[in-house]
PDB file of C-alpha atoms in Angstrom:
ATOM      1  CA  ASP A   1     -78.857 -14.079-109.573  1.00  0.00           C
ATOM      2  CA  VAL A   2     -79.437 -17.294-110.262  1.00  0.00           C
ATOM      3  CA  VAL A   3     -79.207 -16.934-114.224  1.00  0.00           C
ATOM      4  CA  MET A   4     -75.535 -14.958-113.628  1.00  0.00           C
ATOM      5  CA  MET A   5     -74.752 -17.986-112.159  1.00  0.00           C
ATOM      6  CA  THR A   6     -76.196 -20.751-114.425  1.00  0.00           C
ATOM      7  CA  GLU A   7     -74.014 -19.058-117.114  1.00  0.00           C
ATOM      8  CA  LYS A   8     -71.259 -18.897-115.705  1.00  0.00           C
ATOM      9  CA  GLY A   9     -71.337 -22.585-114.395  1.00  0.00           C
ATOM     10  CA  LYS A  10     -71.524 -23.477-118.412  1.00  0.00           C
ATOM     11  CA  ASN A  11     -68.592 -21.448-119.330  1.00  0.00           C
ATOM     12  CA  ILE A  12     -66.522 -22.961-116.819  1.00  0.00           C
ATOM     13  CA  ILE A  13     -67.535 -27.236-117.811  1.00  0.00           C
ATOM     14  CA  LYS A  14     -67.268 -25.869-121.731  1.00  0.00           C
ATOM     15  CA  LYS A  15     -63.721 -24.237-121.180  1.00  0.00           C
ATOM     16  CA  LEU A  16     -62.780 -27.322-119.224  1.00  0.00           C
ATOM     17  CA  PHE A  17     -64.258 -30.045-121.577  1.00  0.00           C
ATOM     18  CA  HIS A  18     -62.444 -28.076-124.749  1.00  0.00           C
ATOM     19  CA  ALA A  19     -58.876 -27.880-122.207  1.00  0.00           C
ATOM     20  CA  PHE A  20     -59.188 -31.477-121.857  1.00  0.00           C
ATOM     21  CA  LEU A  21     -60.304 -32.289-125.372  1.00  0.00           C
ATOM     22  CA  ASN A  22     -57.157 -30.558-126.560  1.00  0.00           C
ATOM     23  CA  THR A  23     -54.800 -31.338-124.133  1.00  0.00           C
ATOM     24  CA  PRO A  24     -55.787 -34.754-122.987  1.00  0.00           C
ATOM     25  CA  ARG A  25     -52.538 -34.947-120.475  1.00  0.00           C
ATOM     26  CA  LEU A  26     -54.355 -32.713-118.037  1.00  0.00           C
ATOM     27  CA  LEU A  27     -56.738 -35.433-117.185  1.00  0.00           C
ATOM     28  CA  PRO A  28     -55.558 -38.109-114.343  1.00  0.00           C
ATOM     29  CA  HIS A  29     -53.612 -41.158-115.862  1.00  0.00           C
ATOM     30  CA  GLN A  30     -56.540 -43.435-115.725  1.00  0.00           C
ATOM     31  CA  PHE A  31     -58.928 -41.558-117.824  1.00  0.00           C
ATOM     32  CA  GLN A  32     -55.621 -41.013-120.210  1.00  0.00           C
ATOM     33  CA  GLU A  33     -55.871 -44.874-120.491  1.00  0.00           C
ATOM     34  CA  LYS A  34     -59.440 -44.867-121.373  1.00  0.00           C
ATOM     35  CA  LEU A  35     -58.617 -42.312-124.106  1.00  0.00           C
ATOM     36  CA  SER A  36     -55.926 -44.272-125.615  1.00  0.00           C
ATOM     37  CA  LYS A  37     -58.437 -47.254-125.327  1.00  0.00           C
ATOM     38  CA  SER A  38     -61.255 -45.608-127.359  1.00  0.00           C
ATOM     39  CA  GLU A  39     -60.550 -42.735-129.207  1.00  0.00           C
ATOM     40  CA  ASP A  40     -64.163 -42.921-131.313  1.00  0.00           C
ATOM     41  CA  ASN A  41     -65.555 -41.775-128.112  1.00  0.00           C
ATOM     42  CA  LYS A  42     -62.945 -39.302-126.485  1.00  0.00           C
ATOM     43  CA  ALA A  43     -65.412 -36.372-125.738  1.00  0.00           C
ATOM     44  CA  ARG A  44     -67.633 -39.150-123.690  1.00  0.00           C
ATOM     45  CA  VAL A  45     -64.386 -40.025-121.622  1.00  0.00           C
ATOM     46  CA  VAL A  46     -63.856 -36.235-121.074  1.00  0.00           C
ATOM     47  CA  CYS A  47     -67.305 -35.845-120.384  1.00  0.00           C
ATOM     48  CA  ASP A  48     -67.620 -38.722-117.428  1.00  0.00           C
ATOM     49  CA  TYR A  49     -64.591 -36.742-116.229  1.00  0.00           C
ATOM     50  CA  ILE A  50     -66.150 -33.728-115.716  1.00  0.00           C
ATOM     51  CA  ALA A  51     -69.418 -35.301-114.461  1.00  0.00           C
ATOM     52  CA  GLY A  52     -67.391 -36.640-111.260  1.00  0.00           C
ATOM     53  CA  MET A  53     -65.960 -33.116-110.204  1.00  0.00           C
ATOM     54  CA  THR A  54     -67.601 -31.515-107.697  1.00  0.00           C
ATOM     55  CA  ASP A  55     -68.606 -27.589-107.873  1.00  0.00           C
ATOM     56  CA  ARG A  56     -65.328 -26.344-105.850  1.00  0.00           C
ATOM     57  CA  PHE A  57     -62.923 -29.286-107.935  1.00  0.00           C
ATOM     58  CA  ALA A  58     -64.021 -27.554-111.231  1.00  0.00           C
ATOM     59  CA  MET A  59     -64.014 -24.168-110.387  1.00  0.00           C
ATOM     60  CA  ASP A  60     -60.718 -24.606-109.059  1.00  0.00           C
ATOM     61  CA  THR A  61     -59.388 -26.153-111.570  1.00  0.00           C
ATOM     62  CA  TYR A  62     -60.853 -23.811-114.131  1.00  0.00           C
ATOM     63  CA  GLU A  63     -58.785 -21.004-111.935  1.00  0.00           C
ATOM     64  CA  MET A  64     -55.406 -22.926-112.308  1.00  0.00           C
ATOM     65  CA  LEU A  65     -56.099 -23.531-116.114  1.00  0.00           C
ATOM     66  CA  PHE A  66     -57.090 -19.863-116.795  1.00  0.00           C
ATOM     67  CA  HIS A  67     -56.511 -17.461-114.364  1.00  0.00           C
ATOM     68  CA  PRO A  68     -52.430 -16.544-115.113  1.00  0.00           C
ATOM     69  CA  HIS A  69     -52.012 -14.973-111.064  1.00  0.00           C
ATOM     70  CA  VAL A  70     -53.226 -18.225-109.701  1.00  0.00           C
ATOM     71  CA  ARG A  71     -50.737 -20.813-108.730  1.00  0.00           C
ATOM     72  CA  VAL A  72     -50.626 -24.094-110.752  1.00  0.00           C
ATOM     73  CA  LEU A  73     -50.299 -27.224-108.267  1.00  0.00           C
ATOM     74  CA  SER A  74     -48.552 -30.540-109.364  1.00  0.00           C
ATOM     75  CA  ARG A  75     -51.849 -31.714-109.503  1.00  0.00           C
ATOM     76  CA  ILE A  76     -53.492 -30.074-111.839  1.00  0.00           C
ATOM     77  CA  GLY A  77     -56.248 -31.603-113.230  1.00  0.00           C
ATOM     78  CA  ARG A  78     -56.545 -34.256-110.474  1.00  0.00           C
ATOM     79  CA  LYS A  79     -58.749 -35.312-108.218  1.00  0.00           C
ATOM     80  CA  GLY A  80     -58.351 -36.865-105.220  1.00  0.00           C
TER      81      GLY A  80
END
């Protein structure tokens, strides 16, 4: 069902946003640097990072962060 998949996608994005906003160390180094330079636009930096994710990468990152039985990789929250 399209509506259900849309809601799932929204939930993934919201949870990733809050995780990165509350724990910026989960972000790649370059985005952490951007945060340190623009504290006023913290939400914008997190949004930019999430906007650059593919659907698959966002879902994999979500699973690593929020599903207890998914193995956490050393490059969690890092693209490429």
